Short mmCIF file of C-alpha atoms in Angstrom, two decimals:
data_model
loop_
_atom_site.label_atom_id
_atom_site.label_comp_id
_atom_site.label_asym_id
_atom_site.label_seq_id
_atom_site.Cartn_x
_atom_site.Cartn_y
_atom_site.Cartn_z
CA MET Y 805 117.91 68.43 104.04
CA GLY Y 806 117.42 67.69 107.76
CA THR Y 807 114.86 69.20 110.13
CA VAL Y 808 115.87 72.61 111.52
CA THR Y 809 115.33 72.84 115.27
CA ASP Y 810 115.93 75.54 117.87
CA PRO Y 811 117.99 74.91 121.05
CA ASN Y 812 114.87 73.46 122.72
CA GLY Y 813 114.50 70.84 120.01
CA LEU Y 814 111.43 72.36 118.35
CA ASP Y 815 110.83 72.02 114.61
CA VAL Y 816 111.34 75.66 113.56
CA ALA Y 817 110.68 75.03 109.87
CA GLY Y 818 107.48 73.20 110.66
CA GLU Y 819 106.20 75.99 112.91
CA LEU Y 820 107.04 78.59 110.25
CA ALA Y 821 105.21 76.55 107.63
CA LEU Y 822 102.09 76.35 109.81
CA ALA Y 823 102.20 80.08 110.51
CA HIS Y 824 102.62 80.82 106.81
CA ALA Y 825 99.71 78.55 105.92
CA GLU Y 826 97.43 80.25 108.46
CA LEU Y 827 98.48 83.70 107.19
CA SER Y 828 97.77 82.62 103.61
CA ARG Y 829 94.34 81.31 104.62
CA ARG Y 830 93.37 84.59 106.25
CA GLN Y 831 94.70 86.56 103.28
CA SER Y 832 92.53 84.47 100.96
CA PHE Y 833 89.40 85.51 102.87
CA THR Y 834 90.44 89.18 102.74
CA ASP Y 835 91.22 89.01 99.01
CA ALA Y 836 87.86 87.37 98.26
CA LEU Y 837 86.00 90.08 100.19
CA LEU Y 838 87.83 92.91 98.42
CA GLU Y 839 87.27 91.35 95.00
CA THR Y 840 83.52 90.96 95.65
CA ILE Y 841 82.52 94.49 96.69
CA ASP Y 842 81.72 97.06 93.99
CA VAL Y 843 83.55 99.88 95.76
CA GLY Y 844 87.11 100.45 94.58
CA ILE Y 845 89.66 99.80 97.35
CA VAL Y 846 93.32 100.78 97.07
CA SER Y 847 96.03 100.99 99.74
CA CYS Y 848 99.71 101.89 99.93
CA ASP Y 849 102.59 101.60 102.39
CA ALA Y 850 104.36 104.51 104.07
CA ASP Y 851 106.58 105.04 100.98
CA GLY Y 852 103.68 105.35 98.57
CA ASN Y 853 104.00 101.84 97.12
CA PHE Y 854 100.70 100.11 96.34
CA VAL Y 855 99.82 97.14 98.56
CA VAL Y 856 96.18 96.37 97.70
CA SER Y 857 94.00 97.11 94.66
CA ASN Y 858 90.74 95.28 94.07
CA ARG Y 859 88.71 94.45 90.96
CA ALA Y 860 86.48 97.53 91.18
CA GLN Y 861 89.52 99.82 91.43
CA ARG Y 862 91.20 98.20 88.42
CA GLU Y 863 88.06 98.66 86.33
CA LEU Y 864 87.79 102.33 87.30
CA PHE Y 865 91.41 102.97 86.31
CA GLY Y 866 91.26 100.83 83.16
CA PHE Y 867 93.97 98.39 84.33
CA GLN Y 868 94.11 94.71 83.45
CA SER Y 869 96.23 93.74 86.48
CA GLY Y 870 96.79 94.89 90.05
CA LEU Y 871 99.14 97.59 91.30
CA HIS Y 872 100.90 95.62 94.06
CA GLY Y 873 104.48 96.80 94.56
CA ARG Y 874 104.28 99.75 92.16
CA TRP Y 875 105.16 103.25 93.31
CA MET Y 876 102.32 105.75 93.07
CA GLY Y 877 104.31 108.12 90.87
CA ASP Y 878 104.70 105.41 88.22
CA LEU Y 879 101.00 105.83 87.33
CA ASP Y 880 101.33 109.45 86.20
CA PRO Y 881 101.98 108.71 82.47
CA HIS Y 882 99.18 106.12 82.38
CA ILE Y 883 96.23 107.77 84.14
CA ASP Y 884 94.69 111.22 84.44
CA VAL Y 885 93.32 112.52 87.73
CA PHE Y 886 91.45 115.84 87.78
CA ASP Y 887 89.92 117.77 90.68
CA GLU Y 888 86.44 119.34 90.57
CA GLN Y 889 87.86 122.47 88.92
CA GLY Y 890 89.37 120.38 86.10
CA THR Y 891 93.00 120.73 87.23
CA ARG Y 892 95.15 117.67 86.52
CA LEU Y 893 96.67 116.36 89.75
CA THR Y 894 100.27 115.24 90.23
CA PRO Y 895 101.03 112.00 92.14
CA GLU Y 896 101.73 114.04 95.30
CA GLN Y 897 98.20 115.48 94.99
CA TYR Y 898 96.47 112.10 94.52
CA PRO Y 899 93.83 111.49 97.23
CA LEU Y 900 95.66 108.38 98.51
CA MET Y 901 98.95 110.29 98.86
CA ARG Y 902 97.17 113.16 100.62
CA THR Y 903 95.60 110.64 102.98
CA LEU Y 904 99.03 109.14 103.69
CA ARG Y 905 100.44 112.61 104.47
CA GLY Y 906 97.46 113.46 106.68
CA THR Y 907 96.15 116.34 104.53
CA LEU Y 908 92.90 114.77 103.29
CA HIS Y 909 90.21 115.04 105.96
CA GLU Y 910 87.00 115.10 103.91
CA PRO Y 911 85.68 113.09 100.94
CA LEU Y 912 87.20 114.34 97.67
CA ARG Y 913 85.48 114.34 94.28
CA VAL Y 914 87.78 113.62 91.32
CA ARG Y 915 87.64 112.57 87.68
CA VAL Y 916 89.84 109.55 86.88
CA GLY Y 917 90.60 107.35 83.89
CA PRO Y 918 93.28 106.08 81.52
CA ALA Y 919 95.40 108.84 79.95
CA GLY Y 920 93.19 110.58 77.38
CA GLY Y 921 89.95 109.09 78.78
CA PRO Y 922 87.27 107.91 79.11
CA TYR Y 923 86.92 109.28 82.63
CA ARG Y 924 84.73 108.37 85.60
CA GLU Y 925 83.55 110.66 88.39
CA LEU Y 926 84.64 109.33 91.79
CA VAL Y 927 84.17 110.25 95.43
CA VAL Y 928 87.26 109.24 97.42
CA ARG Y 929 87.32 108.69 101.18
CA GLY Y 930 90.64 107.81 102.79
CA THR Y 931 92.06 106.87 106.17
CA GLN Y 932 95.57 106.35 107.51
CA ILE Y 933 96.75 102.95 108.76
CA HIS Y 934 98.69 102.92 112.05
CA ASP Y 935 100.74 100.25 113.75
CA ALA Y 936 100.25 99.30 117.41
CA GLY Y 937 102.50 102.20 118.44
CA GLY Y 938 100.50 104.77 116.51
CA GLU Y 939 103.03 105.17 113.69
CA VAL Y 940 101.58 105.76 110.20
CA ILE Y 941 102.45 102.69 108.11
CA GLY Y 942 100.20 103.30 105.13
CA ALA Y 943 96.84 104.53 103.88
CA VAL Y 944 93.69 103.08 102.33
CA ALA Y 945 91.04 104.73 100.17
CA ALA Y 946 87.53 103.76 99.08
CA LEU Y 947 86.56 104.91 95.55
CA THR Y 948 82.84 105.30 94.82
CA ASP Y 949 81.80 105.68 91.18
CA VAL Y 950 79.27 108.56 90.97
CA THR Y 951 79.40 109.07 87.20
CA GLU Y 952 75.75 108.17 86.66
CA LEU Y 953 74.77 110.34 89.63
CA THR Y 954 76.60 113.31 88.12
CA LEU Y 955 74.88 112.82 84.76
CA ALA Y 956 71.53 112.57 86.52
CA GLU Y 957 72.17 115.84 88.37
CA GLN Y 958 73.05 117.62 85.14
CA SER Y 959 69.96 116.21 83.45
CA ALA Y 960 67.77 117.40 86.33
CA THR Y 961 69.12 120.95 86.04
CA ARG Y 962 68.63 121.11 82.27
CA ALA Y 963 65.10 119.70 82.43
CA ASN Y 964 64.04 121.87 85.40
CA SER Y 965 62.63 118.81 87.11
CA PHE Y 966 63.26 116.95 90.28
CA LEU Y 967 65.16 113.66 90.34
CA GLU Y 968 63.99 113.19 93.89
CA ALA Y 969 61.64 114.98 96.24
CA VAL Y 970 61.65 118.66 97.17
CA LEU Y 971 62.99 118.95 100.68
CA THR Y 972 59.96 119.35 102.91
CA ALA Y 973 59.05 118.69 106.50
CA GLY Y 974 56.12 116.57 107.58
CA ALA Y 975 55.42 113.07 106.28
CA ALA Y 976 58.80 112.67 104.49
CA GLU Y 977 60.59 113.27 107.78
CA GLN Y 978 58.90 110.18 109.24
CA LEU Y 979 60.95 108.08 106.84
CA VAL Y 980 64.22 109.30 108.42
CA HIS Y 981 65.94 107.64 111.38
CA PRO Y 982 64.98 109.46 114.61
CA ASP Y 983 68.65 110.12 115.45
CA ASP Y 984 69.17 111.88 112.07
CA ARG Y 985 65.99 114.00 111.84
CA GLU Y 986 67.27 117.10 113.60
CA ARG Y 987 70.51 117.02 111.61
CA LEU Y 988 68.57 116.62 108.35
CA ARG Y 989 66.28 119.51 109.30
CA THR Y 990 69.34 121.70 109.87
CA HIS Y 991 70.68 120.55 106.49
CA ASP Y 992 67.41 121.51 104.78
CA ASN Y 993 67.51 124.99 106.27
CA ALA Y 994 71.15 125.47 105.27
CA ALA Y 995 70.48 124.24 101.71
CA ALA Y 996 67.83 126.95 101.30
CA GLU Y 997 70.51 129.59 102.02
CA LEU Y 998 72.91 128.40 99.30
CA ALA Y 999 73.79 130.42 96.23
CA ASP Y 1000 72.54 129.11 92.89
CA GLY Y 1001 74.76 126.28 91.67
CA SER Y 1002 76.12 125.52 95.14
CA VAL Y 1003 75.66 122.02 96.58
CA PHE Y 1004 75.15 120.83 100.15
CA GLN Y 1005 75.76 117.17 101.06
CA ILE Y 1006 74.67 114.98 103.96
CA ARG Y 1007 74.54 111.33 104.98
CA TYR Y 1008 71.57 109.98 106.89
CA ARG Y 1009 69.54 106.82 107.43
CA GLY Y 1010 66.22 106.24 105.70
CA ILE Y 1011 63.64 103.49 106.12
CA HIS Y 1012 63.66 100.74 103.50
CA PRO Y 1013 60.43 99.05 102.32
CA ASP Y 1014 61.64 95.85 104.01
CA GLY Y 1015 61.60 97.69 107.35
CA GLY Y 1016 65.37 98.04 107.71
CA TRP Y 1017 67.47 101.21 107.70
CA ARG Y 1018 69.62 102.15 104.70
CA TRP Y 1019 72.37 104.77 104.50
CA LEU Y 1020 71.57 107.53 101.99
CA HIS Y 1021 73.68 110.32 100.48
CA ARG Y 1022 71.82 113.51 99.59
CA ARG Y 1023 73.10 116.35 97.41
CA SER Y 1024 70.89 119.45 97.65
CA THR Y 1025 70.94 122.65 95.61
CA PRO Y 1026 68.53 125.63 95.23
CA PHE Y 1027 65.98 124.99 92.45
CA ARG Y 1028 63.50 127.89 92.34
CA ARG Y 1029 63.24 131.32 93.97
CA ASP Y 1030 60.32 133.70 94.43
CA GLU Y 1031 60.25 137.30 93.25
CA SER Y 1032 62.16 138.46 96.33
CA GLY Y 1033 64.97 135.97 95.64
CA ARG Y 1034 64.04 133.64 98.49
CA VAL Y 1035 64.55 129.93 97.77
CA VAL Y 1036 61.16 128.22 97.68
CA GLU Y 1037 62.19 124.88 96.18
CA VAL Y 1038 65.34 122.82 96.61
CA VAL Y 1039 66.23 119.85 94.45
CA ALA Y 1040 67.79 116.85 96.14
CA VAL Y 1041 69.48 113.85 94.57
CA VAL Y 1042 69.49 110.87 96.92
CA ARG Y 1043 71.64 107.76 96.49
CA ASP Y 1044 71.75 104.55 98.51
CA ILE Y 1045 75.33 104.21 99.81
CA SER Y 1046 74.80 101.40 102.31
CA ASP Y 1047 77.47 99.25 100.59
CA VAL Y 1048 79.96 102.13 100.82
CA VAL Y 1049 79.25 102.67 104.52
CA ASP Y 1050 79.55 98.93 105.18
CA ALA Y 1051 82.95 98.87 103.45
CA GLU Y 1052 84.10 101.93 105.40
CA ASN Y 1053 82.95 100.39 108.68
CA LEU Y 1054 84.79 97.19 107.81
CA LEU Y 1055 88.01 99.11 107.16
CA THR Y 1056 87.58 101.20 110.32
CA HIS Y 1057 86.94 98.11 112.45
CA ALA Y 1058 90.00 96.36 110.99
CA ALA Y 1059 92.16 99.40 111.79
CA GLN Y 1060 90.93 99.64 115.39
CA HIS Y 1061 90.58 96.01 116.48
CA ASP Y 1062 92.73 92.93 116.92
CA SER Y 1063 92.21 90.63 113.94
CA LEU Y 1064 92.09 87.41 116.03
CA THR Y 1065 90.01 88.29 119.09
CA GLY Y 1066 88.08 91.29 117.78
CA LEU Y 1067 89.04 93.27 120.90
CA PRO Y 1068 90.07 96.93 120.66
CA ASN Y 1069 93.78 97.41 119.93
CA ARG Y 1070 96.34 99.60 121.71
CA GLY Y 1071 95.42 102.71 119.73
CA VAL Y 1072 91.77 102.54 120.77
CA LEU Y 1073 92.78 101.75 124.37
CA MET Y 1074 95.02 104.83 124.59
CA ASP Y 1075 92.26 107.07 123.20
CA ARG Y 1076 89.72 105.75 125.71
CA LEU Y 1077 92.24 105.99 128.56
CA ALA Y 1078 92.98 109.63 127.70
CA ALA Y 1079 89.25 110.40 127.65
CA ALA Y 1080 88.75 108.61 130.97
CA LEU Y 1081 91.52 110.63 132.62
CA THR Y 1082 90.04 113.87 131.30
CA ARG Y 1083 86.66 112.95 132.80
CA SER Y 1084 88.39 112.00 136.04
CA GLU Y 1085 89.86 115.51 136.37
CA HIS Y 1086 86.39 117.01 136.09
CA ASP Y 1087 84.21 114.65 138.11
CA GLY Y 1088 86.69 113.29 140.67
CA ARG Y 1089 86.08 109.65 139.78
CA GLU Y 1090 88.90 107.13 139.91
CA VAL Y 1091 90.45 105.43 136.86
CA ALA Y 1092 92.23 102.07 137.11
CA VAL Y 1093 94.18 99.92 134.65
CA LEU Y 1094 94.67 96.14 134.87
CA TYR Y 1095 97.63 94.78 132.86
CA ILE Y 1096 97.33 91.02 132.31
CA ASP Y 1097 99.89 88.48 131.10
CA LEU Y 1098 99.00 84.82 130.52
CA ASP Y 1099 101.20 82.48 132.58
CA GLY Y 1100 102.05 79.35 130.63
CA PHE Y 1101 100.82 80.54 127.24
CA LYS Y 1102 104.20 79.88 125.60
CA VAL Y 1103 103.93 76.25 126.71
CA VAL Y 1104 100.62 75.95 124.85
CA ASN Y 1105 102.15 77.30 121.65
CA ASP Y 1106 105.26 75.16 121.98
CA THR Y 1107 103.50 71.90 122.77
CA ALA Y 1108 100.14 72.13 120.99
CA GLY Y 1109 100.88 74.56 118.17
CA HIS Y 1110 99.73 78.03 117.20
CA ALA Y 1111 96.21 76.93 116.28
CA ALA Y 1112 95.68 75.79 119.88
CA GLY Y 1113 97.30 79.02 121.06
CA ASP Y 1114 94.80 81.02 119.01
CA SER Y 1115 91.94 79.05 120.58
CA VAL Y 1116 93.28 79.88 124.05
CA LEU Y 1117 93.52 83.57 123.14
CA LEU Y 1118 89.92 83.57 121.88
CA GLU Y 1119 88.74 81.97 125.12
CA THR Y 1120 90.86 84.48 127.04
CA ALA Y 1121 89.08 87.36 125.30
CA ARG Y 1122 85.68 85.81 126.08
CA ARG Y 1123 86.50 85.33 129.78
CA LEU Y 1124 87.87 88.86 130.13
CA VAL Y 1125 84.79 90.44 128.58
CA SER Y 1126 82.56 88.35 130.87
CA ALA Y 1127 84.53 89.54 133.91
CA VAL Y 1128 83.96 93.27 133.40
CA ARG Y 1129 81.09 95.73 133.16
CA PRO Y 1130 79.81 96.92 129.75
CA SER Y 1131 81.34 100.34 130.43
CA ASP Y 1132 84.85 98.91 130.86
CA THR Y 1133 87.30 98.38 127.99
CA VAL Y 1134 89.15 95.11 127.32
CA ALA Y 1135 92.00 95.44 124.78
CA ARG Y 1136 94.68 93.13 123.41
CA VAL Y 1137 98.02 94.95 123.41
CA GLY Y 1138 100.45 92.11 122.64
CA GLY Y 1139 100.73 88.42 121.89
CA ASP Y 1140 99.43 87.21 125.26
CA GLU Y 1141 99.02 90.59 126.98
CA PHE Y 1142 95.68 92.23 127.64
CA VAL Y 1143 94.59 95.44 129.37
CA ILE Y 1144 91.34 96.31 131.15
CA LEU Y 1145 90.38 99.95 131.63
CA VAL Y 1146 88.06 100.35 134.64
CA GLU Y 1147 86.22 103.68 134.93
CA PRO Y 1148 84.62 105.52 136.54
CA PHE Y 1149 83.92 104.80 140.16
CA PRO Y 1150 83.66 107.26 143.09
CA ARG Y 1151 86.62 108.38 145.16
CA ASP Y 1152 84.37 109.79 147.90
CA ALA Y 1153 81.79 107.77 149.80
CA GLY Y 1154 79.24 110.55 149.25
CA GLN Y 1155 79.26 110.11 145.49
CA GLU Y 1156 76.97 107.87 143.48
CA GLN Y 1157 77.83 104.26 144.16
CA LEU Y 1158 78.55 101.87 141.31
CA PRO Y 1159 78.28 98.05 141.59
CA ALA Y 1160 80.64 96.83 144.29
CA ALA Y 1161 80.59 94.62 147.34
CA PRO Y 1162 78.76 96.10 150.40
CA GLY Y 1163 81.11 98.24 152.46
CA ALA Y 1164 83.84 98.14 149.79
CA GLY Y 1165 86.30 101.01 149.46
CA HIS Y 1166 86.79 103.01 146.29
CA ASP Y 1167 89.69 100.78 145.18
CA ASP Y 1168 87.73 97.56 145.56
CA LEU Y 1169 85.93 97.57 142.21
CA ALA Y 1170 89.16 97.26 140.23
CA MET Y 1171 90.45 94.64 142.68
CA GLN Y 1172 87.18 92.71 142.46
CA ILE Y 1173 87.53 92.61 138.69
CA ALA Y 1174 91.20 91.60 138.96
CA GLU Y 1175 90.40 88.78 141.38
CA ARG Y 1176 87.48 87.66 139.22
CA VAL Y 1177 89.80 87.53 136.19
CA ALA Y 1178 92.40 85.54 138.14
CA ARG Y 1179 89.69 83.13 139.30
CA PHE Y 1180 88.30 82.67 135.79
CA PHE Y 1181 91.74 81.77 134.46
CA ARG Y 1182 92.30 78.99 136.96
CA ARG Y 1183 89.75 76.96 135.02
CA PRO Y 1184 91.51 74.95 132.27
CA VAL Y 1185 90.89 75.76 128.63
CA THR Y 1186 89.99 72.68 126.59
CA VAL Y 1187 91.16 72.58 122.95
CA ASP Y 1188 90.55 69.45 120.86
CA GLY Y 1189 90.01 67.42 124.02
CA VAL Y 1190 93.23 68.62 125.68
CA GLU Y 1191 93.11 70.76 128.83
CA HIS Y 1192 95.52 73.70 129.01
CA VAL Y 1193 96.12 75.51 132.29
CA VAL Y 1194 96.87 79.19 131.66
CA THR Y 1195 96.75 81.46 134.71
CA ALA Y 1196 97.03 85.26 134.86
CA SER Y 1197 99.60 87.62 136.36
CA ILE Y 1198 97.85 90.97 136.88
CA GLY Y 1199 99.25 94.41 137.61
CA VAL Y 1200 96.89 97.17 138.79
CA SER Y 1201 97.51 100.92 138.72
CA TYR Y 1202 95.30 103.81 139.83
CA ALA Y 1203 95.47 107.32 138.38
CA THR Y 1204 95.79 108.87 141.84
CA ARG Y 1205 98.85 106.72 142.66
CA VAL Y 1206 100.90 107.53 139.55
CA PRO Y 1207 102.86 110.81 139.95
CA ALA Y 1208 102.17 113.56 137.40
CA PRO Y 1209 103.33 117.22 137.16
CA ALA Y 1210 101.29 120.13 138.53
CA GLY Y 1211 99.02 117.81 140.49
CA ARG Y 1212 97.24 116.52 137.39
CA THR Y 1213 96.12 112.94 136.98
CA ALA Y 1214 98.44 110.45 135.40
CA THR Y 1215 98.96 110.35 131.64
CA PRO Y 1216 97.80 107.33 129.62
CA ASP Y 1217 101.43 106.25 129.11
CA SER Y 1218 102.41 106.59 132.78
CA LEU Y 1219 99.30 104.75 134.00
CA LEU Y 1220 99.88 101.91 131.53
CA ARG Y 1221 103.59 101.67 132.42
CA ALA Y 1222 102.76 101.51 136.12
CA ALA Y 1223 100.31 98.63 135.59
CA ASP Y 1224 102.87 96.89 133.35
CA ALA Y 1225 105.53 97.19 136.06
CA ALA Y 1226 103.14 95.77 138.66
CA MET Y 1227 102.33 92.90 136.31
CA TYR Y 1228 106.01 91.98 135.98
CA LEU Y 1229 106.27 92.05 139.77
CA ALA Y 1230 103.31 89.65 139.92
CA MET Y 1231 105.10 87.34 137.46
CA SER Y 1232 108.28 87.37 139.52
CA ASN Y 1233 106.22 86.84 142.67
CA GLY Y 1234 105.22 83.36 141.58
CA LYS Y 1235 102.64 84.20 138.88
CA ASP Y 1236 98.87 83.71 139.20
CA SER Y 1237 98.71 86.79 141.42
CA VAL Y 1238 97.51 90.39 141.56
CA ILE Y 1239 99.87 93.23 142.48
CA VAL Y 1240 98.93 96.92 142.89
CA HIS Y 1241 101.48 99.50 141.72
CA ASP Y 1242 103.11 101.28 144.67
CA PRO Y 1243 100.40 100.14 147.09
CA PRO Y 1244 100.15 101.19 150.71
CA VAL Y 1245 101.30 98.71 153.34
CA GLY Y 1246 99.36 95.49 152.96
CA GLY Y 1247 97.91 96.63 149.63
CA ALA Y 1248 99.60 93.99 147.44
CA VAL Y 1249 97.40 91.01 146.82
CA SER Y 1250 98.83 87.65 145.78
CA ARG Y 1251 96.85 84.54 144.95
#
């Protein structure tokens, strides 16, 4: 069978094979990570079909093989899932399905096992998975086995003894991270007001003997009362959950960041842009967006391959981050498209001045960043000894220049669209240039 080429003479089959190989390599790393951690991980697509299930999850459910491709409802005859009251849950009530539907907002404690038992006590934390447009495309849940913890709690109650320390102030508080002490103190006070048998839970950071901080989970319940009924002792069961928090942070980071460059994705950008515009309405400070497209990036992919293209994108991310202030946001929103959110800087000369050139106007900070970015990209990117010239077409929009109803500042969508439109004008204007959306006379800048 001959080589399949596109109208430009490129080897389509070869490019697809390389892309597939790279995807398989990355998947191998992800699979190895999921199989190593002791926290059960399970995910599904938008239809409730399982996509990922790791070793720890299979052991908790008593399965010999994974769940990939199976519909969640198919598990009902094979497993039992009970809530804390002992009610057997239907597939629609499973924590993962509730996460997918957006009705599970707090950790859920359940009892799970093969039909008829034995069962394990689990704490389930879930989060939705969104695509770049914000659409829900699935859900993922972390399953922490707390069976031994539950048995320990029951043993502590029966024996009228403490598994851990009585909640007290003083020296014990010195072992808690400074940022968590006030919250833990509030927790202690609230735990003392609980009814007998009730439980209060909190996460906080405690000092480890090696000098590092570890994440702890504390369950507190009243232990002893005085003659007036006032709680004088509270029993607390503390468990190290650092591995769980690390797994959750890993999942959260993956959901909010571009997998190649590590930059925030469109969802994070839109959230930060909305927050910036809200602050702008209150403090009168300007918000600007820079929309950047890489001129000549397709040539790199077509002539040097996708691996070289990835190297160029990684260098692009590095240069963009080096061109902005720590308070600015750099996000990847497409294949070779990036956005910089610049905020805040004063509209009025009487306000606090942020870094800018002497005598610069309030628009100049965003333009200085745009011109710095354009200048950085005129330096070739060297990959495997080959220099690639990839310049930048940049569109700039300001919140005060994008129309909005009732005199309010622009919306995140309208501000982003305006910068995008200016970027396309820069591309059609010869590329390697900066164009401001709807600028005053003489306001467009081309390089």
